[in-house]
Short mmCIF file of C-alpha atoms in Angstrom, two decimals:
data_model
loop_
_atom_site.label_atom_id
_atom_site.label_comp_id
_atom_site.label_asym_id
_atom_site.label_seq_id
_atom_site.Cartn_x
_atom_site.Cartn_y
_atom_site.Cartn_z
CA MET A 1 0.00 0.00 0.00
CA ASN A 2 1.07 3.58 -0.55
CA THR A 3 2.37 5.26 2.59
CA ALA A 4 0.34 8.32 1.67
CA ASN A 5 -2.60 6.43 3.17
CA CYS A 6 -0.89 6.03 6.52
CA LEU A 7 -2.54 7.32 9.65
CA PRO A 8 -1.35 10.83 10.57
CA THR A 9 0.61 11.32 13.74
CA SER A 10 -1.06 12.98 16.67
CA SER A 11 -0.31 16.43 17.99
CA THR A 12 2.46 16.82 20.54
CA THR A 13 0.03 17.05 23.45
CA SER A 14 1.38 15.22 26.48
CA LEU A 15 -0.95 12.88 28.32
CA LYS A 16 -1.93 12.82 31.96
CA PRO A 17 -0.01 10.01 33.68
CA ILE A 18 -2.00 6.84 34.18
CA GLN A 19 -3.48 6.34 37.63
CA GLY A 20 -3.77 2.56 37.53
CA CYS A 21 -2.03 -0.57 36.30
CA ARG A 22 -2.15 -1.02 32.51
CA PHE A 23 -3.45 -4.55 32.91
CA CYS A 24 -5.51 -4.92 36.08
CA GLY A 25 -6.28 -1.27 36.90
CA GLU A 26 -4.96 -1.34 40.48
CA GLN A 27 -3.54 1.92 41.85
CA LEU A 28 0.23 2.11 41.29
CA ARG A 29 2.01 2.77 44.58
CA GLU A 30 5.14 0.57 44.62
CA THR A 31 8.44 1.77 43.12
CA CYS A 32 10.67 -0.66 41.25
CA VAL A 33 13.35 1.92 40.37
CA ASP A 34 13.46 5.70 39.97
CA LEU A 35 15.74 6.75 37.09
CA GLY A 36 15.16 10.47 37.43
CA VAL A 37 14.09 12.32 34.29
CA SER A 38 14.98 11.63 30.68
CA PRO A 39 14.03 12.78 27.17
CA LEU A 40 12.43 10.43 24.65
CA CYS A 41 15.18 8.02 23.68
CA GLU A 42 14.67 8.39 19.92
CA SER A 43 14.31 12.20 19.93
CA TRP A 44 17.53 12.88 18.04
CA LEU A 45 18.71 16.46 17.90
CA ALA A 46 19.95 18.28 14.82
CA ALA A 47 22.58 20.99 15.24
CA SER A 48 19.82 23.58 14.82
CA ASP A 49 18.06 22.13 17.89
CA LEU A 50 20.93 22.61 20.33
CA ASN A 51 19.76 26.05 21.48
CA LYS A 52 16.18 24.91 21.97
CA MET A 53 14.48 23.57 25.08
CA GLU A 54 14.32 19.80 25.25
CA PRO A 55 11.44 18.07 27.09
CA PHE A 56 12.33 15.62 29.85
CA TYR A 57 9.90 13.18 31.46
CA PRO A 58 9.95 11.32 34.80
CA LEU A 59 11.39 7.83 34.40
CA HIS A 60 9.84 6.40 37.54
CA VAL A 61 9.29 2.66 37.15
CA TYR A 62 6.45 1.13 39.17
CA VAL A 63 5.43 -2.45 39.95
CA CYS A 64 1.77 -3.34 40.42
CA HIS A 65 1.25 -4.91 43.85
CA LYS A 66 -1.51 -7.15 42.48
CA CYS A 67 -0.33 -8.55 39.12
CA PHE A 68 3.38 -7.54 39.30
CA LEU A 69 3.36 -5.79 35.93
CA VAL A 70 6.36 -3.43 35.89
CA GLN A 71 5.55 -0.22 34.04
CA VAL A 72 6.08 3.51 33.58
CA ASN A 73 3.50 6.25 33.35
CA GLU A 74 2.49 7.43 29.88
CA TYR A 75 3.54 11.04 29.45
CA VAL A 76 3.66 10.98 25.64
CA SER A 77 1.23 9.08 23.43
CA GLY A 78 2.30 6.04 21.44
CA GLU A 79 1.09 7.80 18.28
CA GLU A 80 3.51 10.65 18.90
CA ILE A 81 6.47 8.36 19.60
CA PHE A 82 6.02 5.64 17.00
CA GLY A 83 3.92 7.21 14.29
CA GLY A 84 5.31 9.27 11.43
CA GLU A 85 9.12 9.04 11.48
CA TYR A 86 10.99 6.60 13.71
CA ALA A 87 14.76 6.38 14.01
CA TYR A 88 15.18 2.66 14.65
CA PHE A 89 15.72 0.32 11.70
CA SER A 90 16.09 -3.37 12.54
CA SER A 91 18.19 -4.22 9.50
CA TYR A 92 21.32 -2.38 10.72
CA SER A 93 22.26 -5.24 13.06
CA ASP A 94 23.79 -8.26 11.34
CA SER A 95 23.23 -10.49 14.36
CA TRP A 96 19.57 -9.47 14.58
CA LEU A 97 19.06 -10.30 10.90
CA ALA A 98 20.65 -13.71 11.49
CA HIS A 99 18.32 -14.23 14.44
CA ALA A 100 15.30 -13.30 12.29
CA LYS A 101 16.34 -15.64 9.51
CA ARG A 102 16.78 -18.56 11.93
CA TYR A 103 13.37 -17.91 13.43
CA ALA A 104 11.68 -17.77 10.01
CA HIS A 105 13.16 -21.10 8.91
CA GLN A 106 12.27 -22.75 12.22
CA ALA A 107 8.70 -21.43 12.08
CA ILE A 108 8.22 -22.57 8.48
CA ASP A 109 9.33 -26.09 9.41
CA ARG A 110 7.50 -26.35 12.74
CA TRP A 111 4.14 -25.02 11.57
CA LYS A 112 4.30 -26.38 8.00
CA LEU A 113 3.85 -22.96 6.43
CA GLY A 114 3.53 -22.55 2.69
CA SER A 115 1.75 -20.66 -0.07
CA HIS A 116 -1.56 -21.53 1.62
CA SER A 117 -0.56 -19.76 4.85
CA GLN A 118 -0.85 -16.17 6.08
CA VAL A 119 1.99 -14.71 8.16
CA VAL A 120 1.39 -11.37 9.88
CA GLU A 121 3.96 -9.38 11.84
CA LEU A 122 3.05 -6.62 14.28
CA ALA A 123 5.54 -3.73 14.35
CA SER A 124 7.24 -5.13 11.26
CA ASN A 125 9.68 -2.20 10.99
CA ASP A 126 11.63 -2.25 7.71
CA GLY A 127 10.74 -5.79 6.70
CA TYR A 128 13.80 -7.31 8.39
CA LEU A 129 11.89 -10.54 9.24
CA LEU A 130 9.10 -10.90 6.72
CA GLN A 131 11.61 -10.84 3.87
CA TYR A 132 12.63 -14.39 4.81
CA PHE A 133 9.04 -15.63 4.47
CA VAL A 134 8.67 -13.81 1.15
CA GLU A 135 11.76 -15.67 -0.10
CA GLN A 136 9.80 -18.90 0.44
CA ALA A 137 6.71 -17.56 -1.40
CA ILE A 138 4.65 -17.40 1.80
CA PRO A 139 2.03 -14.60 1.87
CA VAL A 140 2.87 -11.92 4.45
CA LEU A 141 1.46 -8.74 5.89
CA GLY A 142 3.41 -6.28 7.99
CA ILE A 143 1.62 -3.86 10.32
CA GLU A 144 3.93 -0.94 11.09
CA PRO A 145 2.91 2.50 12.43
CA ALA A 146 6.09 4.41 11.48
CA GLU A 147 5.75 5.81 7.98
CA ASN A 148 9.47 5.85 7.17
CA CYS A 149 9.99 2.24 8.31
CA ALA A 150 6.90 1.04 6.45
CA ALA A 151 8.10 2.79 3.29
CA VAL A 152 11.40 0.90 3.36
CA ALA A 153 9.55 -2.41 3.73
CA ILE A 154 7.23 -1.57 0.85
CA GLU A 155 10.24 -0.76 -1.34
CA LYS A 156 11.47 -4.31 -0.61
CA GLY A 157 8.20 -5.69 -1.96
CA ILE A 158 6.79 -6.56 1.48
CA ARG A 159 3.07 -5.91 1.81
CA THR A 160 2.77 -3.46 4.70
CA LEU A 161 -0.12 -1.70 6.38
CA CYS A 162 0.88 1.55 8.05
CA LYS A 163 -1.32 1.53 11.15
CA PHE A 164 -1.26 0.99 14.87
CA PHE A 165 -2.47 -2.43 15.95
CA GLY A 166 -5.28 -3.19 18.36
CA VAL A 167 -8.80 -4.58 18.39
CA LYS A 168 -10.03 -2.04 15.79
CA THR A 169 -7.32 -2.81 13.22
CA ALA A 170 -7.61 -6.54 13.87
CA THR A 171 -11.38 -6.44 13.38
CA GLU A 172 -11.03 -4.50 10.11
CA LEU A 173 -8.54 -7.07 8.78
CA ARG A 174 -10.70 -10.00 9.87
CA GLU A 175 -13.71 -8.52 8.12
CA GLN A 176 -11.56 -8.36 4.97
CA GLY A 177 -10.87 -12.10 5.29
CA CYS A 178 -7.42 -11.89 6.89
CA ARG A 179 -6.70 -14.47 9.62
CA ALA A 180 -3.12 -15.11 10.74
CA ASP A 181 -1.82 -18.67 10.75
CA LEU A 182 1.35 -17.25 12.28
CA LEU A 183 1.09 -13.90 14.06
CA ILE A 184 4.46 -12.46 15.11
CA GLY A 185 5.48 -9.61 17.38
CA ASN A 186 9.14 -9.03 18.20
CA ASN A 187 10.02 -6.43 20.83
CA VAL A 188 6.68 -4.67 20.56
CA LEU A 189 4.79 -5.68 23.73
CA ALA A 190 6.88 -3.30 25.83
CA HIS A 191 6.02 -0.43 23.45
CA VAL A 192 2.25 -0.80 23.83
CA PRO A 193 0.52 1.77 26.06
CA ASP A 194 -2.84 -0.07 25.93
CA LEU A 195 -1.74 -3.63 26.65
CA ASN A 196 -5.28 -5.03 26.87
CA ASP A 197 -6.29 -3.56 23.50
CA PHE A 198 -3.18 -4.97 21.83
CA VAL A 199 -3.54 -8.50 23.20
CA GLY A 200 -7.27 -8.32 22.50
CA GLY A 201 -6.38 -7.61 18.88
CA ILE A 202 -4.21 -10.74 18.78
CA LYS A 203 -7.23 -12.77 19.88
CA VAL A 204 -9.32 -11.31 17.04
CA LEU A 205 -6.77 -11.72 14.21
CA LEU A 206 -5.37 -15.16 15.08
CA ALA A 207 -6.77 -18.04 13.00
CA ASP A 208 -8.64 -20.77 14.88
CA ARG A 209 -5.60 -23.09 14.85
CA GLY A 210 -3.09 -20.28 14.48
CA VAL A 211 0.03 -19.58 16.53
CA ASN A 212 1.12 -16.25 17.97
CA THR A 213 4.76 -15.77 18.96
CA MET A 214 6.00 -12.72 20.84
CA GLU A 215 9.57 -11.87 21.80
CA PHE A 216 10.43 -9.40 24.56
CA PRO A 217 13.23 -8.78 27.07
CA HIS A 218 12.68 -11.03 30.08
CA LEU A 219 12.13 -8.96 33.22
CA VAL A 220 14.07 -11.51 35.27
CA THR A 221 17.24 -11.08 33.20
CA THR A 222 16.69 -7.31 33.07
CA MET A 223 16.67 -7.11 36.85
CA GLU A 224 19.20 -9.83 37.64
CA GLY A 225 21.63 -8.27 35.15
CA ASN A 226 21.07 -4.62 36.24
CA GLN A 227 19.90 -3.86 32.70
CA PHE A 228 18.12 -0.68 33.74
CA ASP A 229 19.04 1.04 30.49
CA SER A 230 16.30 -0.95 28.75
CA MET A 231 13.81 1.13 30.74
CA TYR A 232 12.67 4.30 28.99
CA GLN A 233 9.51 6.20 28.13
CA GLU A 234 9.08 4.29 24.88
CA HIS A 235 8.97 1.03 26.89
CA TYR A 236 5.73 1.23 28.83
CA CYS A 237 5.87 -2.32 30.26
CA TYR A 238 8.52 -4.82 31.46
CA LEU A 239 7.35 -8.38 31.44
CA SER A 240 7.87 -11.54 33.44
CA PHE A 241 6.41 -14.83 32.23
CA HIS A 242 4.32 -14.96 35.39
CA THR A 243 2.58 -11.68 34.50
CA ILE A 244 2.27 -11.98 30.72
CA GLU A 245 0.64 -15.38 31.13
CA LYS A 246 -2.08 -13.67 33.18
CA VAL A 247 -2.55 -10.99 30.53
CA PHE A 248 -2.97 -13.47 27.68
CA ALA A 249 -5.28 -15.71 29.72
CA ALA A 250 -7.56 -12.74 30.44
CA HIS A 251 -8.07 -12.43 26.67
CA GLY A 252 -8.76 -16.11 25.99
CA LEU A 253 -5.23 -17.00 24.90
CA THR A 254 -3.09 -19.81 26.35
CA LEU A 255 0.71 -19.79 26.43
CA PHE A 256 1.59 -23.32 25.42
CA ASP A 257 5.37 -23.01 24.96
CA VAL A 258 8.24 -20.66 25.72
CA ASP A 259 11.88 -20.30 24.65
CA GLU A 260 14.56 -18.48 26.61
CA ILE A 261 16.73 -16.73 24.01
CA PRO A 262 19.88 -14.56 24.29
CA THR A 263 18.70 -11.48 22.34
CA HIS A 264 18.62 -8.09 24.09
CA GLY A 265 20.51 -9.40 27.08
CA GLY A 266 18.05 -12.25 27.65
CA SER A 267 14.56 -12.51 26.18
CA LEU A 268 11.54 -14.79 26.07
CA ARG A 269 9.74 -16.05 23.01
CA ILE A 270 6.25 -17.06 24.02
CA TYR A 271 3.90 -19.22 21.94
CA ALA A 272 0.17 -18.51 22.27
CA ARG A 273 -2.96 -20.19 20.95
CA HIS A 274 -6.67 -19.80 21.46
CA ALA A 275 -7.67 -21.30 24.81
CA GLU A 276 -10.16 -23.56 23.03
CA ASP A 277 -7.50 -24.94 20.62
CA ASP A 278 -6.55 -28.27 22.22
CA SER A 279 -4.24 -29.31 19.37
CA LYS A 280 -1.20 -27.75 21.07
CA PRO A 281 -0.62 -29.06 24.61
CA VAL A 282 1.13 -26.90 27.20
CA SER A 283 4.82 -27.82 27.34
CA GLN A 284 6.97 -28.56 30.36
CA HIS A 285 8.95 -25.40 29.54
CA VAL A 286 5.92 -23.33 30.55
CA THR A 287 5.49 -25.12 33.87
CA ASP A 288 9.20 -24.96 34.68
CA LEU A 289 9.63 -21.25 33.92
CA ARG A 290 6.49 -20.27 35.82
CA ARG A 291 7.74 -22.19 38.89
CA ARG A 292 11.29 -20.85 38.61
CA GLU A 293 10.17 -17.21 38.51
CA LEU A 294 8.04 -17.66 41.61
CA GLU A 295 10.88 -19.44 43.42
CA MET A 296 13.14 -16.46 42.60
CA GLY A 297 10.66 -14.11 44.26
CA TYR A 298 9.04 -12.44 41.24
CA GLY A 299 5.65 -12.94 42.84
CA ASP A 300 6.77 -10.91 45.87
CA LEU A 301 7.39 -7.16 46.12
CA ALA A 302 10.71 -7.54 47.99
CA VAL A 303 12.73 -8.47 44.88
CA TYR A 304 11.44 -5.40 43.03
CA ARG A 305 12.25 -3.06 45.91
CA GLU A 306 15.87 -4.31 45.98
CA PHE A 307 16.43 -3.55 42.30
CA GLY A 308 16.73 0.21 42.76
CA GLU A 309 19.74 -0.09 45.06
CA LYS A 310 21.56 -2.38 42.60
CA VAL A 311 21.02 0.21 39.86
CA ILE A 312 22.61 2.96 41.98
CA GLN A 313 25.70 0.82 42.53
CA THR A 314 25.99 0.15 38.79
CA LYS A 315 25.84 3.88 38.08
CA HIS A 316 28.57 4.66 40.61
CA LYS A 317 30.93 2.01 39.23
CA LEU A 318 30.59 3.27 35.66
CA LEU A 319 31.16 6.88 36.66
CA ASP A 320 34.17 5.93 38.78
CA LEU A 321 35.75 4.16 35.79
CA LEU A 322 35.09 6.90 33.22
CA ILE A 323 36.30 9.68 35.55
CA ARG A 324 39.49 7.75 36.28
CA LEU A 325 40.19 7.21 32.56
CA ARG A 326 39.67 10.88 31.76
CA ARG A 327 41.91 11.96 34.66
CA GLU A 328 44.58 9.71 33.18
CA GLY A 329 44.26 11.64 29.90
CA LYS A 330 42.67 8.80 27.96
CA GLN A 331 40.40 9.45 25.00
CA VAL A 332 37.03 7.74 25.39
CA ALA A 333 34.48 7.30 22.60
CA GLY A 334 31.26 5.32 22.29
CA TYR A 335 29.99 2.78 19.81
CA GLY A 336 26.30 2.73 18.99
CA ALA A 337 23.44 5.11 19.64
CA PRO A 338 20.61 2.81 20.73
CA GLY A 339 17.57 3.96 22.65
CA LYS A 340 18.88 2.32 25.81
CA ALA A 341 21.92 4.62 25.73
CA ALA A 342 19.66 7.61 26.37
CA THR A 343 18.61 6.11 29.70
CA LEU A 344 22.14 5.08 30.65
CA LEU A 345 23.79 8.39 29.76
CA ASN A 346 21.09 10.66 31.16
CA TYR A 347 20.68 8.74 34.42
CA CYS A 348 24.44 8.68 34.97
CA GLY A 349 24.97 12.29 33.80
CA ILE A 350 27.52 11.26 31.14
CA ARG A 351 28.21 13.99 28.59
CA GLU A 352 31.03 14.90 26.17
CA ASP A 353 33.49 15.42 29.01
CA LEU A 354 33.41 11.67 29.67
CA ILE A 355 32.49 10.23 26.23
CA ALA A 356 33.65 12.57 23.46
CA TYR A 357 31.38 11.15 20.75
CA THR A 358 29.68 7.97 19.63
CA VAL A 359 29.30 6.28 16.24
CA ASP A 360 26.50 4.31 14.63
CA ARG A 361 25.87 2.35 11.43
CA ASN A 362 22.50 4.01 10.91
CA PRO A 363 23.02 7.03 8.60
CA TYR A 364 19.82 8.61 9.94
CA LYS A 365 21.67 9.40 13.18
CA HIS A 366 24.86 10.81 11.64
CA GLY A 367 25.38 14.50 12.35
CA ARG A 368 22.80 14.42 15.12
CA PHE A 369 23.15 14.48 18.88
CA MET A 370 22.09 12.07 21.62
CA PRO A 371 18.89 13.09 23.42
CA GLY A 372 19.51 14.98 26.64
CA VAL A 373 23.27 14.58 26.94
CA ARG A 374 23.87 15.87 23.38
CA ILE A 375 26.85 13.67 22.60
CA PRO A 376 27.48 13.88 18.81
CA VAL A 377 26.94 10.84 16.58
CA PHE A 378 29.28 10.06 13.66
CA PRO A 379 29.74 7.29 11.09
CA THR A 380 31.72 4.30 12.34
CA GLU A 381 34.84 5.41 10.44
CA LYS A 382 35.36 8.07 13.12
CA ILE A 383 36.81 5.39 15.41
CA ARG A 384 39.65 4.61 13.01
CA GLU A 385 40.26 8.30 12.34
CA THR A 386 40.59 9.39 15.99
CA ARG A 387 41.99 6.15 17.50
CA PRO A 388 40.41 6.42 20.97
CA ASP A 389 42.02 4.60 23.88
CA TYR A 390 38.66 3.18 25.03
CA VAL A 391 35.39 2.47 23.25
CA VAL A 392 32.26 2.20 25.39
CA VAL A 393 29.93 -0.39 23.82
CA LEU A 394 26.54 1.22 24.40
CA PRO A 395 24.44 -1.55 22.78
CA TRP A 396 26.16 -4.03 25.11
CA ASN A 397 23.67 -6.74 24.11
CA LEU A 398 25.44 -6.80 20.71
CA LYS A 399 28.91 -6.77 22.23
CA ASP A 400 30.20 -9.84 20.35
CA GLU A 401 29.16 -8.47 16.97
CA ILE A 402 30.52 -4.99 17.74
CA MET A 403 33.82 -6.14 19.23
CA GLN A 404 34.40 -8.23 16.14
CA GLN A 405 33.66 -5.26 13.87
CA LEU A 406 36.07 -3.09 15.88
CA SER A 407 38.78 -5.69 16.46
CA TYR A 408 41.15 -3.34 14.62
CA ILE A 409 41.43 -1.06 17.67
CA ARG A 410 44.06 -3.47 18.97
CA GLU A 411 46.36 -1.88 16.37
CA TRP A 412 46.84 1.12 18.69
CA GLY A 413 46.21 -0.64 21.99
CA GLY A 414 42.55 0.35 22.22
CA LYS A 415 40.25 -1.39 24.71
CA PHE A 416 36.50 -1.81 25.18
CA VAL A 417 34.33 -0.76 28.11
CA LEU A 418 31.11 -2.65 28.81
CA PRO A 419 28.80 -0.59 31.05
CA ILE A 420 26.24 -3.29 31.95
CA PRO A 421 25.76 -5.22 34.23
CA GLU A 422 28.67 -3.34 35.75
CA ALA A 423 31.56 -1.44 34.21
CA VAL A 424 34.40 -3.67 32.99
CA ILE A 425 37.33 -3.19 30.60
CA LEU A 426 37.94 -5.81 27.90
CA ASP A 427 41.21 -6.00 25.98
CA PRO A 428 40.64 -7.14 22.35
CA SER A 429 44.18 -8.48 22.18
#
């Protein structure tokens, strides 16, 4: 479809913070971690913006005392953040493309997909995943709210609908005869302000014997690994298996299998079906993970209350290291400009005096500045030109891929700094 028919973005009116849990409606009163204030993580600044006021929003992360959904208040609408133009393109990570390709081949084999099937992806971005189904002549539909991302997918020949997903969109598609045999959503659940509407839409669009798979960072690994930088305004929710199972069940969907996967520092891939579909029995993986989370305390408020103190210690260790390196006269640069870096840098107060610049493979970000801290972003060649003593790997979840790409820094004795779960120096030699 032509992107001219895409839904317009909303005005820049901020919303009143929610008063209750996104899932169960209970009053939010328990703090998981308070990360101060931060700008929107994808609100990249041009040079002409540097003398303008930049909006910051509270990054206070709550946990619901009833259902244990971890969440932030909604200060900016999802339409404003994700509609129109969005800076993140999935195809700029080689390891993520490899992950997508593996998943596609596994799904085709496991669910016997072919030309008779319908594969739908929610938040399909630039077509990074659906392209592998198209290669096998399997009909696909991407649903992507960001106009610029949808346009790239359409240019690749991937059928894409530029809309936000929920019960309304799902109902419209179903009335047009679209039912998903495989309904996919990778790293989108956290971005959904109306969680019940989104999961309700999955129920509507999924074929009677269809399978829905969703991938998202696992709250347990986020908290155990001090991965607080994955928390930002664009991520409204942070999900344990214990809680997301409740959400899906409330909408007539059963989680019948789950994979623990390494992406994004540790993620879950859940497999859902209609509750009345008895052709897919619940696996032992589901029972084991549910029990393990409860044994670790994720059904008790104490573990959430302890997280905030661990985050403070992580911040102090990173600042201690960077200040020491700068006092020693070392040049420090960054690699990557992911959304999570906005949380890390703003919470820790890291500006150009500690990290002179960062680089990124995405040309959209070149010549722009990081939100809040205003660290400049350059093409990756800047590393070889300036030969920094240390490179801070900001997308630390891609550290193996990045350290391989930058292995040449050993030529001048350069080293890497990993900021999460706590600051460490790695010598590539």
